[in-house]
Amino acid sequence: MKKYDLLRSGDSIIRVLELQGDRVLIIDCIKRTMPVWIGLDALESYSECTTGELSAVIGVTVVGADDLDADQRKIMYERYTMIAPILSFVADNRMRSRLICSAAEEHGVSKQTIRGYLCLYLIYMDVTALAPKRREDDRVLTQGEKNIRWALNKFFYTTKKQSLMTAYTMMLKEKYCDALGVLAEEYPSYYQFRYFYRKTRNLQNFYISRDGLKNYQRNNRPLTGEGVQEFAPAVGVGMFDATVCDIYLVNDTGSLVGRPILTACIDAYSGLCCGYSLSWEGGVYSLRGLMLNIISDKVSWCSRFGISIHREGWDCDMLPATFITDMGSEYTSENFEQIAELGVKVVNLPSYRPELKGLIEKFFDLVQESYKKHLKGKGVVEPDYQERGAHDYRKDACLTMMDFEKIILHCIIYYNSQRIIENFPYTEDMIAAQVKPYASQIWNWGKSQIGANLIEIGKRELMLTLLPRTTGRFSRSGLKVNKLRYYCEGYTEQYLSGGDVVVAYNPEDVTSVWLLEDGTYTEFTVIESRFEGKDLTAVQELQESQRAITRGAARDNLQAQINLAQHIEAIVGSGAGRGDVHMKNIRSTRKREQTKNHRDYMKEGTNRE
C-alpha cells in the first residue's frame, strides 16, 4: 500500500491520502466525506481497486481533458483554483477548515461547495473530475422547426423589427414555395410558427437583436444591484456630473447669453451636495471651479451672495477620497486623473449605468424642480420647447448669472438641510444618536464614524494638481516650456546640463510655470517680460505673427544678399590689376594716409548748423 492508492472492501472504496507510521489518512469515495485518520490495521480487509471500478460504483465517469469544451475547462480550472491552497493542508484539520472558510469568503460561495470540490478532487486525484457535466438536449428539431428557427433569426430578430407575421410570410416564400413561387401542399400554420416562437423566446436576445445592446443596457436590463450602497459604505464617496440648466439667462445689459452649466458633487452615502460650479463653460474648466468650491468654507461662500447659513447646515470643506464619474471626456482626461496624486481614487462607471450614480441624477431633478415652478415666464424651458409652434422661451429671459446663482444656492441649502430623506437605511447607532433625516445631519454624523474617508487639501495644491502638464527642457537660455523661457534661482547646474522635466502650466497666464519634482512644485517666472500676464493663446498668436512677418521678409533678405554680393564683386573688379603691393615703409605710408584723410568733425558739425 502506498500514497494515493485506491482500496476496496465490498461496497466500500477509499483512497489513501497520507501515511504516517501506523496511521493512514483516507477519504471515503462513496460517501464523499472529509478525509479522516484511521489505524493501519483497519485496512487489512481492503484490496487494490482501479479507477474503472470506482467509476462503475459511483456512476461518474471522468473524461479526458481533450473531450471538454472551452466552458467546461474554464469552470474546471476555476474550481481547482478555489481548492488549490487547501491541498497542502489536507492532513491538518484545523488549518484545512480555516482555509475552506477563507476560500468560501473570497470566491463568494458556500463552505459546503468548497468541501464538495475538495472531496471530488481527492477521490479521483484528477482535475477533470471538477468539470461540470455537459448538458445535452436529447430531442432533435424537426425540419419544420429548423425552418421556423431560421426564419426567426433571419427576419424577426433583426434591427429591421419585422412583425411575426412578416417573418412567417418570408419563411413560406423561401422554404415552402417552388421555383415558380407556388406554395406547397403542406406547410406550418401561423399558429405553429407563433407557438415555436413563444416556446423558445429569449427576452434578452429579443431586446438586443431588435433594439441594440446600448438600448438594452439603458432601458431593459434587470436592475438587481444595490446601487450606491455598493460604492458608499461611509462618508467620502463623491459622485460627479454636470447638466445644462433648463433656463435662459441674460447679461447685465439685457442681452441673451444662453443656458448655464451646473456641475456638482454629491456624497453617495449621505446625499449631501459637497460643492457646485455654475458657469458658461463645461469640461475641465468647470471641474476646477467645482473642486475649489468643495474645499471652500461654505459659510464664507454663501456670504458673498448675501446668504447667511449655519456651519452645521453645510459643513463640507474637504475632498471625498473616491470620485465616481461617468465616461465623460473631462473625467477620463489625463488632466483630471492627475488628482489621484492627492490620494483620490477615480472610478469611471461603465456606459449606460445611470442608476449607479442615481443620487446626483436625482439631485439635478430636485434642484430644477425647486426653482422651475417659481420662475415660469422668466426664461424657464418647458417640456414642449422643441415641439412645433412652441413658445420661444428665450424671449422670457430676465435673470442674470448672479441672480440665478443665488437661486441655485437657496435650492442647494434646502436640499442639504431641510429636505427629508425618507428611505435612508438607518442603523441602530443612528437611531440611538437621533440623527435627523436631512443630508447635512447624516453627513455630520457620518464624518465622525470610523470609515469616513475625506482628504484635507489646500487650494493652491489642489489647483496645481489640476493644471495641465507638458514637457519642459533645461538649456543655457533657461527652462523652455511652450516655446517660452523661464527662470528660477538655484538651478544653474540644470541649465548647464540640460534634460527634460515635467512642468505644470496655466493656459490663462504664462507668467509662471511650476516644475514638478518628487511631488513638489517649484515656481519658474517667464524671462521675457513682454509676455507677462498674457494667456497662452495670445502668446502663440503673437509668436506666429512674428514668424509670419519673418517669413514674409525672407525673400527680400535673399535678394539683398545677392545684391550685396554683386556690389562687392563690382568694386573688387574695378580695383583689380594695380600690380604688386609694396611692402616697405608701412608706418610712414600709414601716417601719410592718416594726414591725407583726416577730417575735422567739429567744424563739419558747426557748418551744418
XYZ file of C-alpha atoms in Angstrom:
609
model
C 0.000 0.000 0.000
C 1.301 3.404 -0.918
C 0.109 7.004 -1.101
C -2.883 7.721 -3.408
C -3.799 4.020 -3.785
C -7.462 3.099 -4.270
C -8.617 0.301 -1.942
C -11.871 -1.643 -1.939
C -13.662 -3.826 0.546
C -17.102 -4.948 -0.562
C -19.136 -1.838 -1.414
C -16.685 0.454 0.321
C -13.980 2.211 -1.704
C -11.375 4.505 -0.129
C -8.304 6.422 -1.325
C -5.122 6.648 0.728
C -4.003 10.267 1.030
C -1.240 10.143 3.660
C 0.820 7.557 5.564
C 2.303 8.313 8.996
C 3.583 5.294 10.901
C 0.591 3.216 11.919
C -1.914 5.889 10.874
C -3.464 6.421 7.456
C -5.360 9.443 6.122
C -8.190 8.220 3.891
C -11.250 9.602 2.118
C -14.427 7.597 1.625
C -15.063 7.678 -2.134
C -18.692 6.546 -1.790
C -19.875 8.852 0.995
C -17.671 11.784 -0.136
C -16.946 12.902 3.414
C -13.889 14.860 4.508
C -10.617 12.895 4.996
C -10.093 11.171 8.363
C -7.189 9.416 10.119
C -7.638 5.685 10.870
C -5.370 2.940 12.116
C -3.364 0.890 9.641
C -4.819 -2.346 10.952
C -8.336 -1.223 9.879
C -7.326 -1.711 6.239
C -6.402 -5.385 6.422
C -9.593 -6.435 4.602
C -9.042 -3.949 1.755
C -7.503 -4.817 -1.598
C -6.368 -2.680 -4.530
C -9.003 -1.110 -6.759
C -8.934 0.561 -10.187
C -10.397 3.890 -11.300
C -12.746 1.997 -13.622
C -14.261 0.113 -10.693
C -14.662 3.408 -8.812
C -16.488 4.988 -11.761
C -18.747 1.947 -12.096
C -19.759 2.060 -8.433
C -20.229 5.836 -8.221
C -21.726 6.187 -11.685
C -19.479 9.117 -12.603
C -17.042 8.825 -15.490
C -14.070 11.166 -15.639
C -13.476 12.228 -19.240
C -10.201 13.344 -20.725
C -9.255 16.990 -20.930
C -9.447 16.859 -24.736
C -13.119 15.928 -24.567
C -14.071 19.091 -22.646
C -15.275 22.242 -24.329
C -13.972 25.716 -23.501
C -16.660 26.497 -20.921
C -16.124 23.205 -19.108
C -12.348 23.753 -18.962
C -12.857 27.293 -17.700
C -15.160 26.195 -14.868
C -12.905 23.219 -14.091
C -9.844 25.399 -13.526
C -11.850 27.986 -11.616
C -12.957 25.274 -9.195
C -9.428 23.922 -8.898
C -8.162 27.428 -8.117
C -10.586 27.534 -5.174
C -9.194 24.356 -3.584
C -5.529 24.550 -4.652
C -4.335 26.363 -1.464
C -6.075 23.733 0.698
C -4.450 20.634 -0.823
C -1.174 21.082 1.066
C -3.027 21.108 4.395
C -5.491 18.259 3.891
C -3.944 16.311 6.805
C -4.289 19.269 9.241
C -7.953 19.521 10.238
C -7.705 22.954 11.852
C -5.756 24.622 9.037
C -7.940 22.882 6.436
C -11.121 24.287 8.000
C -9.645 27.761 8.211
C -8.614 27.719 4.538
C -12.040 26.422 3.477
C -13.720 29.378 5.246
C -11.259 31.802 3.645
C -11.768 30.360 0.145
C -15.549 30.457 0.501
C -15.476 34.118 1.521
C -13.016 35.093 -1.221
C -14.908 33.410 -4.066
C -18.421 34.142 -2.827
C -19.562 30.524 -2.469
C -20.611 28.388 0.484
C -18.181 26.349 2.553
C -20.067 23.197 1.595
C -19.370 23.947 -2.077
C -15.632 24.182 -1.359
C -15.764 20.916 0.586
C -17.596 19.228 -2.297
C -14.949 20.316 -4.829
C -12.152 19.237 -2.475
C -13.626 15.773 -1.878
C -14.321 15.230 -5.578
C -10.730 16.065 -6.479
C -9.256 13.880 -3.703
C -11.424 10.926 -4.734
C -10.241 10.929 -8.363
C -6.953 12.869 -7.970
C -7.722 14.323 -11.398
C -8.617 17.935 -12.146
C -11.059 16.864 -14.887
C -13.338 15.465 -12.161
C -14.184 19.092 -11.346
C -15.542 19.773 -14.838
C -19.320 20.270 -14.982
C -21.415 17.836 -16.932
C -22.305 18.834 -20.444
C -25.971 19.441 -20.875
C -27.338 17.763 -23.942
C -30.798 18.089 -25.418
C -31.814 14.620 -26.486
C -34.615 15.914 -28.650
C -33.702 16.752 -32.238
C -35.598 19.503 -34.010
C -37.778 18.530 -36.938
C -37.147 20.079 -40.334
C -40.182 22.314 -39.884
C -38.882 23.591 -36.543
C -35.470 24.221 -38.101
C -37.152 26.277 -40.820
C -39.071 28.289 -38.242
C -35.913 28.928 -36.221
C -34.098 30.006 -39.384
C -36.895 32.439 -40.296
C -36.982 33.954 -36.801
C -33.220 34.566 -36.814
C -33.164 35.960 -40.337
C -36.302 38.114 -40.412
C -37.559 38.694 -36.856
C -34.517 39.047 -34.589
C -33.033 41.940 -36.570
C -32.843 45.709 -36.292
C -35.452 45.999 -39.062
C -38.053 44.997 -36.421
C -40.256 42.988 -38.756
C -43.529 41.660 -37.335
C -44.034 37.980 -36.568
C -46.482 37.677 -39.477
C -43.935 39.163 -41.871
C -41.308 36.662 -40.723
C -43.820 33.837 -41.214
C -44.658 35.016 -44.729
C -40.979 35.284 -45.650
C -40.382 31.752 -44.340
C -43.150 30.367 -46.595
C -41.702 32.244 -49.557
C -38.157 30.974 -49.016
C -38.781 27.433 -47.748
C -42.207 26.296 -48.920
C -42.545 27.624 -52.476
C -41.287 26.098 -55.688
C -39.296 27.870 -58.404
C -42.486 29.489 -59.733
C -43.442 30.781 -56.291
C -46.346 28.341 -55.808
C -46.961 27.385 -52.160
C -46.512 23.695 -51.330
C -49.383 21.488 -50.206
C -48.007 21.067 -46.679
C -46.569 23.886 -44.660
C -46.573 25.020 -40.993
C -49.503 27.137 -39.905
C -49.036 30.574 -38.417
C -50.191 29.211 -35.056
C -47.425 26.621 -35.131
C -44.955 29.360 -36.049
C -46.151 31.558 -33.176
C -46.167 28.625 -30.724
C -42.498 27.797 -31.515
C -41.568 31.464 -31.140
C -43.240 31.785 -27.741
C -41.762 28.484 -26.555
C -38.169 29.402 -27.498
C -38.303 33.165 -26.992
C -35.441 34.708 -25.016
C -36.278 38.267 -23.968
C -32.659 39.319 -23.644
C -31.999 38.159 -27.201
C -35.237 39.849 -28.306
C -34.276 43.275 -26.926
C -30.642 43.173 -28.031
C -31.284 41.876 -31.559
C -34.107 44.319 -32.327
C -33.086 47.464 -30.344
C -29.351 47.072 -29.923
C -27.094 46.396 -26.951
C -26.889 50.047 -25.851
C -30.645 50.419 -25.688
C -30.898 47.139 -23.751
C -28.328 48.269 -21.191
C -30.059 51.606 -20.780
C -33.732 50.628 -20.765
C -34.333 46.875 -20.432
C -31.623 45.068 -18.442
C -32.528 43.830 -14.931
C -31.733 46.344 -12.166
C -30.744 43.930 -9.417
C -27.803 45.754 -7.824
C -27.758 47.684 -4.568
C -26.876 50.881 -6.411
C -24.969 53.406 -4.335
C -24.610 51.022 -1.389
C -22.058 49.119 -3.457
C -19.847 52.195 -3.613
C -20.597 54.129 -0.437
C -20.428 52.246 2.857
C -19.361 55.505 4.560
C -18.905 59.238 4.001
C -16.238 60.080 1.427
C -17.521 58.810 -1.930
C -18.349 61.711 -4.253
C -20.458 61.382 -7.398
C -19.707 63.905 -10.159
C -21.825 65.021 -13.076
C -22.956 68.111 -14.969
C -26.162 69.236 -16.626
C -27.435 72.138 -18.709
C -29.957 74.100 -16.639
C -33.490 74.490 -18.023
C -33.432 78.293 -18.066
C -32.174 81.069 -20.333
C -30.162 83.912 -18.787
C -29.139 87.420 -19.875
C -26.107 89.548 -19.107
C -26.064 92.884 -17.265
C -27.039 94.776 -20.438
C -30.073 92.527 -21.066
C -28.582 90.578 -23.989
C -29.387 86.865 -24.167
C -26.455 84.642 -23.186
C -27.966 81.171 -23.107
C -28.322 78.292 -20.651
C -25.718 77.837 -17.896
C -23.996 74.599 -16.940
C -24.354 73.248 -13.405
C -21.622 70.876 -12.223
C -21.988 69.227 -8.821
C -20.544 66.680 -6.419
C -22.904 64.604 -4.235
C -21.759 62.441 -1.337
C -23.076 58.983 -2.165
C -23.554 57.987 1.480
C -25.482 60.950 2.872
C -26.728 62.632 -0.311
C -25.122 65.963 0.707
C -24.136 68.356 -2.070
C -20.419 68.773 -1.322
C -19.968 71.563 -3.841
C -21.121 73.014 -7.133
C -19.969 75.139 -10.054
C -22.271 77.307 -12.169
C -20.595 78.588 -15.321
C -20.889 79.125 -19.050
C -18.060 76.658 -19.751
C -18.065 72.935 -19.118
C -15.316 70.344 -19.228
C -12.188 70.580 -17.087
C -12.759 74.321 -16.532
C -15.978 73.737 -14.601
C -14.351 70.876 -12.682
C -11.651 73.220 -11.360
C -14.322 75.593 -10.115
C -16.170 72.657 -8.555
C -13.040 71.417 -6.766
C -12.376 74.857 -5.314
C -15.971 75.104 -4.146
C -15.824 71.691 -2.449
C -12.901 72.680 -0.220
C -14.172 76.225 0.409
C -15.772 77.311 3.661
C -19.453 77.323 2.743
C -20.420 79.989 5.303
C -17.981 82.447 3.702
C -19.028 81.369 0.217
C -22.731 81.987 0.877
C -21.983 85.358 2.496
C -20.636 86.556 -0.878
C -24.190 86.305 -2.180
C -25.788 87.843 0.910
C -26.961 84.469 2.223
C -26.434 83.583 5.879
C -26.212 79.909 6.937
C -25.059 77.949 9.986
C -21.930 75.873 9.588
C -23.660 72.621 10.553
C -26.064 73.132 7.660
C -23.268 72.744 5.084
C -20.119 71.628 6.870
C -18.032 70.404 3.943
C -14.533 71.694 3.203
C -12.622 68.500 2.318
C -12.385 66.346 -0.790
C -14.042 62.914 -0.954
C -11.381 60.221 -1.210
C -13.269 58.418 -4.005
C -14.683 60.062 -7.126
C -17.476 58.278 -9.018
C -17.787 59.631 -12.555
C -19.247 58.579 -15.885
C -17.308 58.204 -19.129
C -17.407 61.933 -19.948
C -14.316 63.188 -21.741
C -13.457 65.625 -18.952
C -13.458 62.832 -16.344
C -11.405 60.386 -18.395
C -8.845 63.009 -19.413
C -5.282 62.740 -18.171
C -5.648 66.249 -16.733
C -8.447 65.240 -14.335
C -6.905 61.906 -13.390
C -3.842 63.753 -12.037
C -5.937 64.314 -8.921
C -5.070 60.733 -7.964
C -1.721 62.165 -6.831
C -3.564 63.612 -3.810
C -4.678 60.130 -2.746
C -8.032 60.288 -4.530
C -9.342 57.167 -6.256
C -11.211 57.854 -9.514
C -13.829 55.263 -10.543
C -15.236 55.579 -14.073
C -18.609 53.899 -14.337
C -19.425 51.899 -17.483
C -21.619 53.427 -20.156
C -25.404 53.459 -19.735
C -25.354 52.807 -15.980
C -27.062 55.951 -14.623
C -28.572 54.062 -11.664
C -25.064 53.598 -10.217
C -24.917 57.361 -9.689
C -28.621 57.878 -9.214
C -28.140 60.318 -6.307
C -26.618 63.040 -8.447
C -29.105 62.449 -11.251
C -31.888 62.909 -8.701
C -30.133 65.976 -7.272
C -30.363 67.741 -10.634
C -34.044 66.813 -10.922
C -34.880 68.085 -7.423
C -32.952 71.346 -7.779
C -34.513 72.169 -11.132
C -37.988 71.242 -9.902
C -37.428 73.544 -6.923
C -36.862 76.686 -8.970
C -38.785 75.999 -12.200
C -42.238 76.247 -10.637
C -41.379 79.713 -9.288
C -39.715 81.019 -12.464
C -42.327 80.263 -15.107
C -42.298 83.062 -17.653
C -38.793 84.078 -16.566
C -36.871 82.084 -19.182
C -37.562 78.600 -17.806
C -37.643 75.927 -20.508
C -40.839 73.845 -20.551
C -41.097 70.253 -21.879
C -42.671 71.443 -25.164
C -39.773 73.707 -26.159
C -38.814 71.517 -29.132
C -42.316 70.966 -30.396
C -43.635 72.633 -33.488
C -45.184 76.010 -32.767
C -43.970 76.041 -29.131
C -43.276 79.305 -27.342
C -39.762 80.741 -27.693
C -38.638 80.736 -24.067
C -35.522 82.742 -24.894
C -37.698 85.850 -25.134
C -38.712 85.457 -21.467
C -35.141 85.530 -20.137
C -34.639 88.227 -17.499
C -32.287 86.800 -14.857
C -28.508 87.291 -14.822
C -25.976 84.689 -13.789
C -25.611 86.353 -10.377
C -29.385 86.249 -9.783
C -29.628 82.637 -10.853
C -26.664 81.553 -8.714
C -28.381 82.983 -5.638
C -31.456 80.918 -6.519
C -29.332 77.788 -7.012
C -27.651 78.367 -3.649
C -31.011 78.594 -1.870
C -32.127 75.393 -3.614
C -28.936 73.567 -2.552
C -29.283 74.798 1.048
C -32.841 73.456 1.116
C -31.692 70.199 -0.480
C -28.934 69.757 2.126
C -30.569 70.858 5.351
C -34.374 70.805 5.027
C -35.298 68.068 2.571
C -36.391 64.874 4.318
C -34.675 61.671 3.153
C -37.364 59.068 3.753
C -35.670 55.872 2.573
C -32.213 56.221 4.119
C -31.086 52.861 5.630
C -30.824 53.902 9.283
C -28.604 51.833 11.560
C -29.112 51.205 15.258
C -26.340 53.691 16.079
C -28.012 56.408 14.003
C -31.328 55.846 15.715
C -29.631 55.948 19.118
C -27.944 59.232 18.145
C -31.284 60.690 16.986
C -29.864 61.685 13.597
C -32.449 63.731 11.738
C -33.316 62.619 8.175
C -31.532 65.530 6.493
C -28.494 65.140 4.252
C -26.467 67.621 6.330
C -27.260 65.804 9.594
C -26.407 62.404 8.127
C -23.187 63.877 6.720
C -22.182 65.418 10.064
C -22.840 62.128 11.861
C -21.060 60.082 9.183
C -17.915 62.249 9.358
C -17.414 61.222 12.984
C -17.699 57.490 12.267
C -14.934 55.022 11.523
C -14.537 54.610 7.777
C -15.205 58.233 6.823
C -12.710 58.927 4.056
C -12.090 62.629 3.413
C -8.920 64.387 2.283
C -7.917 67.807 3.600
C -6.150 69.808 0.912
C -5.172 73.435 0.321
C -6.466 75.465 -2.620
C -3.022 76.102 -4.094
C -2.003 72.430 -4.040
C -5.359 71.403 -5.491
C -5.158 73.872 -8.374
C -1.531 72.980 -9.132
C -2.519 69.319 -9.287
C -5.307 70.045 -11.786
C -3.179 72.219 -14.087
C -2.319 70.713 -17.483
C 1.214 69.398 -17.831
C 3.778 69.282 -20.563
C 7.436 68.504 -21.068
C 9.950 71.288 -20.433
C 13.633 71.294 -21.278
C 16.544 72.882 -19.445
C 19.092 74.766 -21.570
C 21.595 77.576 -21.138
C 18.865 80.069 -22.030
C 16.545 78.837 -19.232
C 13.732 76.342 -18.820
C 11.892 76.158 -22.152
C 8.154 75.480 -21.893
C 5.675 76.041 -24.741
C 8.427 77.902 -26.663
C 8.878 80.361 -23.778
C 11.882 80.731 -21.449
C 11.562 80.601 -17.654
C 13.984 81.182 -14.780
C 14.334 80.299 -11.096
C 17.273 80.708 -8.711
C 19.232 77.610 -7.723
C 19.025 75.649 -10.981
C 22.369 76.622 -12.535
C 23.525 73.010 -12.818
C 20.311 72.008 -14.622
C 20.631 74.951 -17.040
C 24.144 73.766 -17.950
C 23.479 70.010 -18.079
C 20.060 70.182 -19.808
C 17.410 67.453 -19.694
C 13.630 67.027 -19.929
C 11.304 67.599 -16.965
C 7.562 67.615 -16.241
C 6.067 71.086 -15.909
C 2.586 72.281 -14.923
C 1.403 75.442 -16.667
C -1.599 77.753 -16.573
C -3.011 78.327 -20.087
C -4.686 81.528 -18.880
C -1.466 83.215 -17.662
C 2.023 82.308 -18.897
C 3.769 84.442 -16.271
C 4.667 81.350 -14.236
C 5.083 77.615 -14.656
C 5.685 75.009 -11.963
C 8.388 72.344 -12.141
C 7.130 69.033 -10.727
C 9.839 67.138 -8.839
C 9.141 64.335 -6.356
C 5.610 65.572 -5.768
C 6.639 69.182 -5.056
C 6.016 72.229 -7.240
C 8.707 74.871 -7.853
C 7.646 78.138 -9.496
C 9.573 79.475 -12.505
C 8.972 83.003 -13.870
C 8.950 83.968 -17.537
C 12.157 85.700 -18.639
C 10.704 87.822 -21.455
C 8.654 90.458 -19.628
C 6.609 91.284 -22.737
C 4.666 88.054 -22.193
C 3.746 88.689 -18.559
C 0.018 88.481 -17.821
C -0.876 87.088 -21.262
C -2.693 83.814 -21.836
C -1.080 81.030 -23.837
C -3.312 81.514 -26.873
C -2.415 85.217 -27.134
C 1.287 84.408 -26.801
C 1.109 81.749 -29.503
C -0.722 84.166 -31.810
C 1.942 86.814 -31.161
C 4.734 84.343 -31.863
C 3.010 83.126 -35.021
C 2.518 86.707 -36.229
C 6.197 87.395 -35.699
C 7.125 84.248 -37.625
C 4.774 85.256 -40.434
C 6.448 88.670 -40.714
C 9.845 87.000 -40.740
C 8.765 84.542 -43.423
C 7.404 87.449 -45.484
C 10.772 89.252 -45.358
C 12.821 86.148 -46.212
C 12.645 86.734 -49.993
C 13.709 90.367 -49.653
C 16.585 89.260 -47.419
C 17.824 86.787 -50.026
C 17.583 89.409 -52.734
C 19.543 91.864 -50.561
C 22.293 89.297 -50.009
C 22.523 88.717 -53.748
C 22.711 92.487 -54.409
C 25.410 92.836 -51.741
C 27.496 90.130 -53.362
C 27.113 91.815 -56.771
C 28.196 95.228 -55.406
C 31.235 93.769 -53.698
C 32.269 91.873 -56.824
C 31.874 95.034 -58.942
C 34.067 97.091 -56.609
C 36.708 94.408 -56.409
C 36.658 94.064 -60.162
C 37.267 97.814 -60.697
C 40.328 97.734 -58.400
C 41.915 94.674 -59.917
C 45.209 94.858 -61.918
C 47.007 97.507 -59.779
C 50.180 95.409 -59.759
C 52.294 94.134 -56.921
C 51.853 95.550 -53.387
C 54.897 97.460 -51.998
C 55.706 96.103 -48.541
C 58.343 98.688 -47.438
C 57.890 101.737 -45.124
C 54.414 100.700 -43.934
C 54.421 103.072 -40.933
C 55.286 106.176 -42.921
C 52.783 105.237 -45.587
C 50.094 104.800 -42.926
C 50.952 108.206 -41.395
C 50.686 109.982 -44.743
C 47.302 108.371 -45.368
C 46.069 109.416 -41.914
C 47.056 113.037 -42.601
C 45.539 112.903 -46.042
C 42.176 111.529 -44.879
C 41.914 113.380 -41.549
C 38.621 115.301 -41.048
C 37.596 117.964 -38.554
C 34.195 116.596 -37.423
C 33.554 119.574 -35.129
C 33.961 122.003 -37.987
C 31.672 119.925 -40.201
C 29.052 119.804 -37.497
C 29.184 123.558 -36.937
C 28.837 124.312 -40.618
C 25.728 122.134 -40.876
C 24.039 124.001 -38.065
